[in-house]
mmCIF file of C-alpha atoms in Angstrom:
data_model
loop_
_atom_site.group_PDB
_atom_site.id
_atom_site.type_symbol
_atom_site.label_atom_id
_atom_site.label_comp_id
_atom_site.label_asym_id
_atom_site.label_seq_id
_atom_site.Cartn_x
_atom_site.Cartn_y
_atom_site.Cartn_z
ATOM 1 C CA UNK G 1 54.570 6.117 -41.989
ATOM 2 C CA UNK G 2 54.249 8.302 -44.988
ATOM 3 C CA UNK G 3 54.760 12.015 -44.192
ATOM 4 C CA UNK G 4 53.175 14.502 -46.392
ATOM 5 C CA UNK G 5 55.381 17.472 -47.007
ATOM 6 C CA UNK G 6 53.682 20.905 -46.985
ATOM 7 C CA UNK G 7 55.707 22.160 -49.989
ATOM 8 C CA UNK G 8 54.738 19.518 -52.399
ATOM 9 C CA UNK G 9 51.075 19.857 -51.528
ATOM 10 C CA UNK G 10 51.248 23.562 -51.843
ATOM 11 C CA UNK G 11 52.804 23.475 -55.212
ATOM 12 C CA UNK G 12 50.119 21.070 -56.284
ATOM 13 C CA UNK G 13 47.517 23.426 -55.049
ATOM 14 C CA UNK G 14 49.105 26.334 -56.683
ATOM 15 C CA UNK G 15 48.834 24.617 -59.977
ATOM 16 C CA UNK G 16 45.195 23.661 -59.747
ATOM 17 C CA UNK G 17 43.323 26.168 -57.681
ATOM 18 C CA UNK G 18 41.895 29.459 -58.849
ATOM 19 C CA UNK G 19 41.649 32.807 -57.176
ATOM 20 C CA UNK G 20 38.489 33.350 -55.071
ATOM 21 C CA UNK G 21 36.706 36.409 -53.861
ATOM 22 C CA UNK G 22 38.061 37.852 -50.539
ATOM 23 C CA UNK G 23 34.663 38.436 -49.114
ATOM 24 C CA UNK G 24 33.999 40.350 -45.915
ATOM 25 C CA UNK G 25 37.688 41.528 -45.182
ATOM 26 C CA UNK G 26 36.327 44.090 -42.784
ATOM 27 C CA UNK G 27 35.178 41.249 -40.272
ATOM 28 C CA UNK G 28 37.768 39.159 -38.385
ATOM 29 C CA UNK G 29 37.958 35.489 -38.966
ATOM 30 C CA UNK G 30 37.726 33.660 -35.563
ATOM 31 C CA UNK G 31 39.905 30.502 -35.115
ATOM 32 C CA UNK G 32 39.478 28.207 -32.223
ATOM 33 C CA UNK G 33 42.374 27.762 -29.704
ATOM 34 C CA UNK G 34 42.148 24.384 -27.847
ATOM 35 C CA UNK G 35 44.124 22.946 -24.988
ATOM 36 C CA UNK G 36 47.341 21.537 -26.460
ATOM 37 C CA UNK G 37 50.472 23.043 -27.867
ATOM 38 C CA UNK G 38 50.381 21.333 -31.311
ATOM 39 C CA UNK G 39 46.937 22.778 -31.857
ATOM 40 C CA UNK G 40 48.226 26.244 -30.989
ATOM 41 C CA UNK G 41 50.969 25.796 -33.637
ATOM 42 C CA UNK G 42 48.527 24.533 -36.185
ATOM 43 C CA UNK G 43 46.106 27.374 -35.704
ATOM 44 C CA UNK G 44 48.560 30.175 -35.519
ATOM 45 C CA UNK G 45 50.273 28.956 -38.834
ATOM 46 C CA UNK G 46 46.800 29.033 -40.455
ATOM 47 C CA UNK G 47 46.077 32.449 -38.898
ATOM 48 C CA UNK G 48 49.336 33.921 -40.292
ATOM 49 C CA UNK G 49 48.481 32.582 -43.765
ATOM 50 C CA UNK G 50 45.116 34.298 -43.507
ATOM 51 C CA UNK G 51 46.805 37.487 -42.446
ATOM 52 C CA UNK G 52 49.232 37.323 -45.387
ATOM 53 C CA UNK G 53 46.243 36.941 -47.586
ATOM 54 C CA UNK G 54 44.833 40.213 -46.260
ATOM 55 C CA UNK G 55 42.383 39.053 -43.530
ATOM 56 C CA UNK G 56 42.044 40.029 -39.967
ATOM 57 C CA UNK G 57 42.177 37.054 -37.482
ATOM 58 C CA UNK G 58 41.025 36.501 -33.975
ATOM 59 C CA UNK G 59 41.981 33.539 -31.706
ATOM 60 C CA UNK G 60 39.197 32.385 -29.494
ATOM 61 C CA UNK G 61 39.833 29.956 -26.511
ATOM 62 C CA UNK G 62 37.417 27.067 -26.885
ATOM 63 C CA UNK G 63 37.346 23.699 -25.310
ATOM 64 C CA UNK G 64 37.851 20.735 -27.635
ATOM 65 C CA UNK G 65 34.628 19.155 -26.628
ATOM 66 C CA UNK G 66 32.336 22.162 -26.349
ATOM 67 C CA UNK G 67 33.621 24.269 -29.361
ATOM 68 C CA UNK G 68 31.138 22.681 -31.984
ATOM 69 C CA UNK G 69 28.099 24.586 -30.749
ATOM 70 C CA UNK G 70 30.056 27.828 -31.045
ATOM 71 C CA UNK G 71 30.993 26.780 -34.639
ATOM 72 C CA UNK G 72 27.422 26.015 -35.473
ATOM 73 C CA UNK G 73 26.370 29.450 -34.090
ATOM 74 C CA UNK G 74 29.073 31.280 -36.004
ATOM 75 C CA UNK G 75 30.739 32.438 -32.864
ATOM 76 C CA UNK G 76 33.875 30.555 -34.134
ATOM 77 C CA UNK G 77 34.618 30.206 -37.864
ATOM 78 C CA UNK G 78 37.074 27.329 -37.939
ATOM 79 C CA UNK G 79 38.886 24.823 -35.841
ATOM 80 C CA UNK G 80 41.976 23.292 -37.343
ATOM 81 C CA UNK G 81 43.220 20.165 -35.422
ATOM 82 C CA UNK G 82 40.332 17.743 -34.631
ATOM 83 C CA UNK G 83 41.432 14.258 -33.787
ATOM 84 C CA UNK G 84 38.970 11.552 -34.904
ATOM 85 C CA UNK G 85 39.748 9.342 -31.891
ATOM 86 C CA UNK G 86 38.843 12.072 -29.527
ATOM 87 C CA UNK G 87 35.817 13.821 -31.239
ATOM 88 C CA UNK G 88 32.574 14.334 -29.410
ATOM 89 C CA UNK G 89 29.098 13.097 -30.417
ATOM 90 C CA UNK G 90 28.151 16.726 -30.652
ATOM 91 C CA UNK G 91 30.406 17.150 -33.592
ATOM 92 C CA UNK G 92 28.542 14.367 -35.475
ATOM 93 C CA UNK G 93 25.310 16.008 -34.756
ATOM 94 C CA UNK G 94 26.387 19.418 -36.106
ATOM 95 C CA UNK G 95 27.761 17.750 -39.177
ATOM 96 C CA UNK G 96 24.417 15.844 -39.760
ATOM 97 C CA UNK G 97 22.423 19.087 -39.331
ATOM 98 C CA UNK G 98 24.687 21.019 -41.655
ATOM 99 C CA UNK G 99 25.690 23.698 -39.325
ATOM 100 C CA UNK G 100 29.356 22.587 -39.233
ATOM 101 C CA UNK G 101 31.226 21.361 -42.335
ATOM 102 C CA UNK G 102 34.577 19.479 -42.563
ATOM 103 C CA UNK G 103 37.205 21.280 -44.495
ATOM 104 C CA UNK G 104 39.701 18.678 -45.234
ATOM 105 C CA UNK G 105 42.522 16.649 -43.554
ATOM 106 C CA UNK G 106 45.405 18.451 -41.897
ATOM 107 C CA UNK G 107 47.970 15.948 -43.209
ATOM 108 C CA UNK G 108 49.640 15.068 -39.768
ATOM 109 C CA UNK G 109 50.541 11.390 -39.349
ATOM 110 C CA UNK G 110 49.184 10.492 -35.962
ATOM 111 C CA UNK G 111 48.888 7.863 -33.270
ATOM 112 C CA UNK G 112 47.408 7.663 -29.898
ATOM 113 C CA UNK G 113 47.719 4.971 -27.279
ATOM 114 C CA UNK G 114 48.801 3.905 -23.843
ATOM 115 C CA UNK G 115 52.507 4.699 -23.361
ATOM 116 C CA UNK G 116 55.400 4.496 -20.879
ATOM 117 C CA UNK G 117 58.952 5.803 -20.728
ATOM 118 C CA UNK G 118 61.432 3.257 -21.983
ATOM 119 C CA UNK G 119 62.982 2.524 -18.488
ATOM 120 C CA UNK G 120 59.565 1.326 -17.284
ATOM 121 C CA UNK G 121 60.061 -1.900 -19.293
ATOM 122 C CA UNK G 122 62.582 -3.007 -16.576
ATOM 123 C CA UNK G 123 59.939 -2.361 -13.923
ATOM 124 C CA UNK G 124 57.250 -4.370 -15.646
ATOM 125 C CA UNK G 125 58.790 -7.358 -17.490
ATOM 126 C CA UNK G 126 56.780 -8.473 -20.503
ATOM 127 C CA UNK G 127 56.084 -4.876 -21.852
ATOM 128 C CA UNK G 128 55.094 -3.817 -24.506
ATOM 129 C CA UNK G 129 52.721 -6.695 -24.511
ATOM 130 C CA UNK G 130 49.401 -5.371 -22.758
ATOM 131 C CA UNK G 131 49.023 -8.637 -20.873
ATOM 132 C CA UNK G 132 52.168 -7.789 -18.830
ATOM 133 C CA UNK G 133 50.219 -4.927 -17.106
ATOM 134 C CA UNK G 134 47.897 -7.569 -15.403
ATOM 135 C CA UNK G 135 50.752 -8.833 -13.395
ATOM 136 C CA UNK G 136 52.640 -5.687 -12.484
ATOM 137 C CA UNK G 137 49.780 -3.133 -11.790
ATOM 138 C CA UNK G 138 51.028 -2.948 -8.185
ATOM 139 C CA UNK G 139 54.261 -1.432 -9.534
ATOM 140 C CA UNK G 140 52.187 1.586 -10.714
ATOM 141 C CA UNK G 141 50.037 1.897 -7.650
ATOM 142 C CA UNK G 142 49.818 5.152 -5.678
ATOM 143 C CA UNK G 143 47.838 5.961 -2.434
ATOM 144 C CA UNK G 144 44.817 7.136 -4.446
ATOM 145 C CA UNK G 145 44.650 4.007 -6.655
ATOM 146 C CA UNK G 146 45.547 1.071 -4.344
ATOM 147 C CA UNK G 147 45.247 -1.846 -4.802
ATOM 148 C CA UNK G 148 45.292 -1.064 -8.524
ATOM 149 C CA UNK G 149 47.854 0.758 -10.560
ATOM 150 C CA UNK G 150 47.568 4.383 -11.745
ATOM 151 C CA UNK G 151 47.059 5.358 -15.415
ATOM 152 C CA UNK G 152 47.475 9.136 -16.076
ATOM 153 C CA UNK G 153 44.752 9.800 -18.606
ATOM 154 C CA UNK G 154 44.040 12.840 -20.777
ATOM 155 C CA UNK G 155 42.548 15.929 -19.146
ATOM 156 C CA UNK G 156 38.876 15.377 -18.441
ATOM 157 C CA UNK G 157 37.802 17.742 -21.204
ATOM 158 C CA UNK G 158 39.490 15.427 -23.772
ATOM 159 C CA UNK G 159 37.329 12.425 -22.835
ATOM 160 C CA UNK G 160 38.290 9.129 -21.145
ATOM 161 C CA UNK G 161 40.078 6.969 -23.669
ATOM 162 C CA UNK G 162 42.507 5.537 -21.150
ATOM 163 C CA UNK G 163 39.943 4.626 -18.615
ATOM 164 C CA UNK G 164 37.780 3.105 -21.392
ATOM 165 C CA UNK G 165 40.689 0.763 -22.303
ATOM 166 C CA UNK G 166 41.490 -0.226 -18.740
ATOM 167 C CA UNK G 167 37.800 -1.276 -18.308
ATOM 168 C CA UNK G 168 37.469 -2.914 -21.691
ATOM 169 C CA UNK G 169 40.756 -5.032 -21.148
ATOM 170 C CA UNK G 170 39.907 -5.599 -17.383
ATOM 171 C CA UNK G 171 43.243 -4.243 -16.440
ATOM 172 C CA UNK G 172 43.583 -3.424 -12.607
ATOM 173 C CA UNK G 173 44.328 0.173 -13.145
ATOM 174 C CA UNK G 174 42.514 3.416 -12.097
ATOM 175 C CA UNK G 175 42.595 6.199 -14.675
ATOM 176 C CA UNK G 176 43.326 9.575 -13.175
ATOM 177 C CA UNK G 177 42.735 12.496 -15.429
ATOM 178 C CA UNK G 178 45.672 14.880 -15.879
ATOM 179 C CA UNK G 179 44.935 18.602 -15.197
ATOM 180 C CA UNK G 180 46.397 19.716 -18.524
ATOM 181 C CA UNK G 181 48.866 18.859 -21.306
ATOM 182 C CA UNK G 182 51.475 20.532 -19.099
ATOM 183 C CA UNK G 183 50.608 18.161 -16.292
ATOM 184 C CA UNK G 184 51.164 15.226 -18.550
ATOM 185 C CA UNK G 185 54.511 16.547 -19.462
ATOM 186 C CA UNK G 186 55.321 16.954 -15.837
ATOM 187 C CA UNK G 187 54.528 13.329 -15.214
ATOM 188 C CA UNK G 188 56.835 12.227 -17.995
ATOM 189 C CA UNK G 189 59.702 14.517 -16.743
ATOM 190 C CA UNK G 190 59.333 13.303 -13.185
ATOM 191 C CA UNK G 191 59.225 9.606 -14.227
ATOM 192 C CA UNK G 192 62.260 9.984 -16.470
ATOM 193 C CA UNK G 193 64.383 11.860 -13.947
ATOM 194 C CA UNK G 194 63.542 9.467 -11.017
ATOM 195 C CA UNK G 195 63.310 6.297 -13.267
ATOM 196 C CA UNK G 196 59.885 5.751 -11.486
ATOM 197 C CA UNK G 197 56.957 3.807 -12.966
ATOM 198 C CA UNK G 198 54.447 5.602 -15.127
ATOM 199 C CA UNK G 199 51.569 4.586 -17.479
ATOM 200 C CA UNK G 200 50.148 7.425 -19.455
ATOM 201 C CA UNK G 201 47.682 8.003 -22.320
ATOM 202 C CA UNK G 202 49.646 9.911 -24.881
ATOM 203 C CA UNK G 203 49.863 10.752 -28.650
ATOM 204 C CA UNK G 204 52.193 11.651 -31.533
ATOM 205 C CA UNK G 205 53.147 13.897 -33.103
ATOM 206 C CA UNK G 206 54.626 15.396 -29.915
ATOM 207 C CA UNK G 207 58.049 16.540 -29.050
ATOM 208 C CA UNK G 208 57.890 14.463 -25.817
ATOM 209 C CA UNK G 209 57.769 11.242 -27.838
ATOM 210 C CA UNK G 210 61.559 11.600 -28.521
ATOM 211 C CA UNK G 211 62.597 13.705 -25.564
ATOM 212 C CA UNK G 212 61.382 11.103 -22.983
ATOM 213 C CA UNK G 213 61.807 7.927 -25.151
ATOM 214 C CA UNK G 214 58.219 6.964 -24.882
ATOM 215 C CA UNK G 215 56.980 3.573 -26.033
ATOM 216 C CA UNK G 216 53.499 2.465 -26.774
ATOM 217 C CA UNK G 217 51.851 -0.603 -25.288
ATOM 218 C CA UNK G 218 50.993 -3.213 -27.857
ATOM 219 C CA UNK G 219 47.130 -3.433 -27.691
ATOM 220 C CA UNK G 220 44.797 -5.515 -29.851
ATOM 221 C CA UNK G 221 44.184 -3.617 -33.194
ATOM 222 C CA UNK G 222 41.686 -0.851 -32.927
ATOM 223 C CA UNK G 223 39.102 -2.141 -35.364
ATOM 224 C CA UNK G 224 35.592 -0.652 -35.678
ATOM 225 C CA UNK G 225 33.874 -3.735 -34.289
ATOM 226 C CA UNK G 226 35.914 -3.316 -31.051
ATOM 227 C CA UNK G 227 33.859 -0.171 -30.292
ATOM 228 C CA UNK G 228 30.426 -1.653 -30.910
ATOM 229 C CA UNK G 229 30.511 -5.385 -30.386
ATOM 230 C CA UNK G 230 31.416 -6.873 -27.082
ATOM 231 C CA UNK G 231 32.024 -10.301 -28.624
ATOM 232 C CA UNK G 232 34.971 -8.844 -30.580
ATOM 233 C CA UNK G 233 38.416 -8.828 -28.904
ATOM 234 C CA UNK G 234 39.864 -10.576 -25.763
ATOM 235 C CA UNK G 235 37.009 -9.517 -23.459
ATOM 236 C CA UNK G 236 33.795 -11.003 -24.615
ATOM 237 C CA UNK G 237 31.783 -8.881 -22.203
ATOM 238 C CA UNK G 238 32.943 -5.364 -22.974
ATOM 239 C CA UNK G 239 33.765 -2.934 -25.818
ATOM 240 C CA UNK G 240 36.948 -0.849 -26.057
ATOM 241 C CA UNK G 241 39.158 -3.867 -25.369
ATOM 242 C CA UNK G 242 41.582 -2.758 -28.031
ATOM 243 C CA UNK G 243 43.891 0.135 -29.230
ATOM 244 C CA UNK G 244 42.800 3.485 -30.407
ATOM 245 C CA UNK G 245 41.415 3.599 -33.974
ATOM 246 C CA UNK G 246 43.983 4.974 -36.468
ATOM 247 C CA UNK G 247 43.685 8.701 -35.956
ATOM 248 C CA UNK G 248 42.574 11.062 -38.621
ATOM 249 C CA UNK G 249 43.320 14.655 -38.035
ATOM 250 C CA UNK G 250 41.124 17.139 -39.783
ATOM 251 C CA UNK G 251 39.584 20.642 -39.924
ATOM 252 C CA UNK G 252 36.071 21.930 -39.651
ATOM 253 C CA UNK G 253 34.292 25.274 -40.016
ATOM 254 C CA UNK G 254 31.105 27.209 -39.638
ATOM 255 C CA UNK G 255 28.829 26.386 -42.616
ATOM 256 C CA UNK G 256 28.631 30.087 -43.623
ATOM 257 C CA UNK G 257 32.371 30.559 -43.880
ATOM 258 C CA UNK G 258 32.703 29.715 -47.547
ATOM 259 C CA UNK G 259 30.110 32.241 -48.670
ATOM 260 C CA UNK G 260 31.334 34.949 -46.252
ATOM 261 C CA UNK G 261 35.143 34.586 -46.959
ATOM 262 C CA UNK G 262 35.584 32.398 -50.078
ATOM 263 C CA UNK G 263 39.480 32.921 -50.364
ATOM 264 C CA UNK G 264 39.921 32.227 -46.692
ATOM 265 C CA UNK G 265 37.814 29.064 -46.976
ATOM 266 C CA UNK G 266 39.986 27.903 -49.871
ATOM 267 C CA UNK G 267 43.166 28.618 -47.888
ATOM 268 C CA UNK G 268 42.044 26.727 -44.838
ATOM 269 C CA UNK G 269 40.747 23.798 -46.976
ATOM 270 C CA UNK G 270 44.068 23.435 -48.766
ATOM 271 C CA UNK G 271 46.240 24.075 -45.664
ATOM 272 C CA UNK G 272 48.378 21.146 -44.682
ATOM 273 C CA UNK G 273 51.064 20.816 -41.906
ATOM 274 C CA UNK G 274 53.711 18.066 -41.719
ATOM 275 C CA UNK G 275 54.847 16.315 -38.606
ATOM 276 C CA UNK G 276 58.458 17.373 -39.313
ATOM 277 C CA UNK G 277 57.286 20.999 -39.259
ATOM 278 C CA UNK G 278 54.874 20.903 -36.331
ATOM 279 C CA UNK G 279 57.039 18.888 -33.814
ATOM 280 C CA UNK G 280 60.113 21.170 -33.755
ATOM 281 C CA UNK G 281 57.834 24.198 -33.148
ATOM 282 C CA UNK G 282 56.160 22.309 -30.287
ATOM 283 C CA UNK G 283 59.578 21.689 -28.803
ATOM 284 C CA UNK G 284 60.675 25.260 -29.248
ATOM 285 C CA UNK G 285 57.626 26.302 -27.165
ATOM 286 C CA UNK G 286 57.440 23.735 -24.482
ATOM 287 C CA UNK G 287 61.090 22.852 -24.040
ATOM 288 C CA UNK G 288 62.862 26.054 -24.933
ATOM 289 C CA UNK G 289 60.184 28.409 -23.515
ATOM 290 C CA UNK G 290 59.433 30.199 -26.749
ATOM 291 C CA UNK G 291 56.144 32.125 -27.340
ATOM 292 C CA UNK G 292 53.759 30.608 -29.922
ATOM 293 C CA UNK G 293 53.562 33.831 -31.888
ATOM 294 C CA UNK G 294 57.435 34.159 -32.046
ATOM 295 C CA UNK G 295 58.064 30.584 -32.832
ATOM 296 C CA UNK G 296 55.380 30.421 -35.667
ATOM 297 C CA UNK G 297 56.596 33.788 -37.104
ATOM 298 C CA UNK G 298 60.164 32.456 -37.260
ATOM 299 C CA UNK G 299 58.917 29.208 -39.032
ATOM 300 C CA UNK G 300 56.889 31.276 -41.496
ATOM 301 C CA UNK G 301 59.886 33.484 -42.411
ATOM 302 C CA UNK G 302 62.111 30.463 -42.945
ATOM 303 C CA UNK G 303 59.555 28.317 -44.797
ATOM 304 C CA UNK G 304 57.645 30.635 -47.127
ATOM 305 C CA UNK G 305 57.943 28.226 -50.004
ATOM 306 C CA UNK G 306 55.825 25.774 -47.916
ATOM 307 C CA UNK G 307 52.814 28.014 -47.282
ATOM 308 C CA UNK G 308 52.924 30.902 -49.668
ATOM 309 C CA UNK G 309 51.688 28.961 -52.774
ATOM 310 C CA UNK G 310 48.490 28.054 -50.989
ATOM 311 C CA UNK G 311 47.781 31.711 -50.131
ATOM 312 C CA UNK G 312 48.681 32.838 -53.549
ATOM 313 C CA UNK G 313 46.597 30.118 -55.304
ATOM 314 C CA UNK G 314 43.413 31.421 -53.424
ATOM 315 C CA UNK G 315 44.025 35.166 -53.840
ATOM 316 C CA UNK G 316 45.818 35.813 -57.138
#
């Protein structure tokens, strides 16, 4: 997949953008912090860019699914890593009423799906074909899922994409929500160490994709008709009998942000982050035990050429 480098985009922005008014620099810009490490990295890089421009920044803990009312109310000013495959109906409502506005794509190449550690292919012959799961569900069974297999789904606050696919494809699995992103990683670590069976809903970019040699199940293509027309796909009686839609990762803000902080709005609109920059920072935090603030600060210091042109274009 094509990966967009921050530096090339930043240089392009520097050549085309113009300086904007700083606006209300005496008031902090509030950025949403959601529940996964990649989003923390994305948000703190953006926050440090705003600080470099001369703004004050506050980080506000907000659930992925319930943050949009806070955005609409101006209690949060921007959220910087929304996944199109996992966005709530509430978001669409706020966009339609104009209280929340999109502020551009983030630039990450992304994929979501049903995944398994590579060793599981030996336990369930026929993988990565999704049909193989029909015949080996018992391999994945636990006491709470018997007679079906267990799928470790996203945390409940992220929606039920794994469960939706098990139902749509009539696979004999029970989806069990993970408690957190950390719980998903704990499942991957345990499965890899014990060579035990595991089926999990997961995504990339994520450092765990390479650390645990994760493979995606081959599902029918995630076309739009799959999610609205039961006649589409292998199950004529259900929707969601397919893979995730190709994921778009984008940013959104309170509709008053552009008027209140014009330069900040321009910075966040033009802000891009590449997989090859985000993923190592995630690993430095989740694998090496680094603090988000320290890891991001180190990256900012070493990669000023990748972000400084965006800040300068909006402020000078």
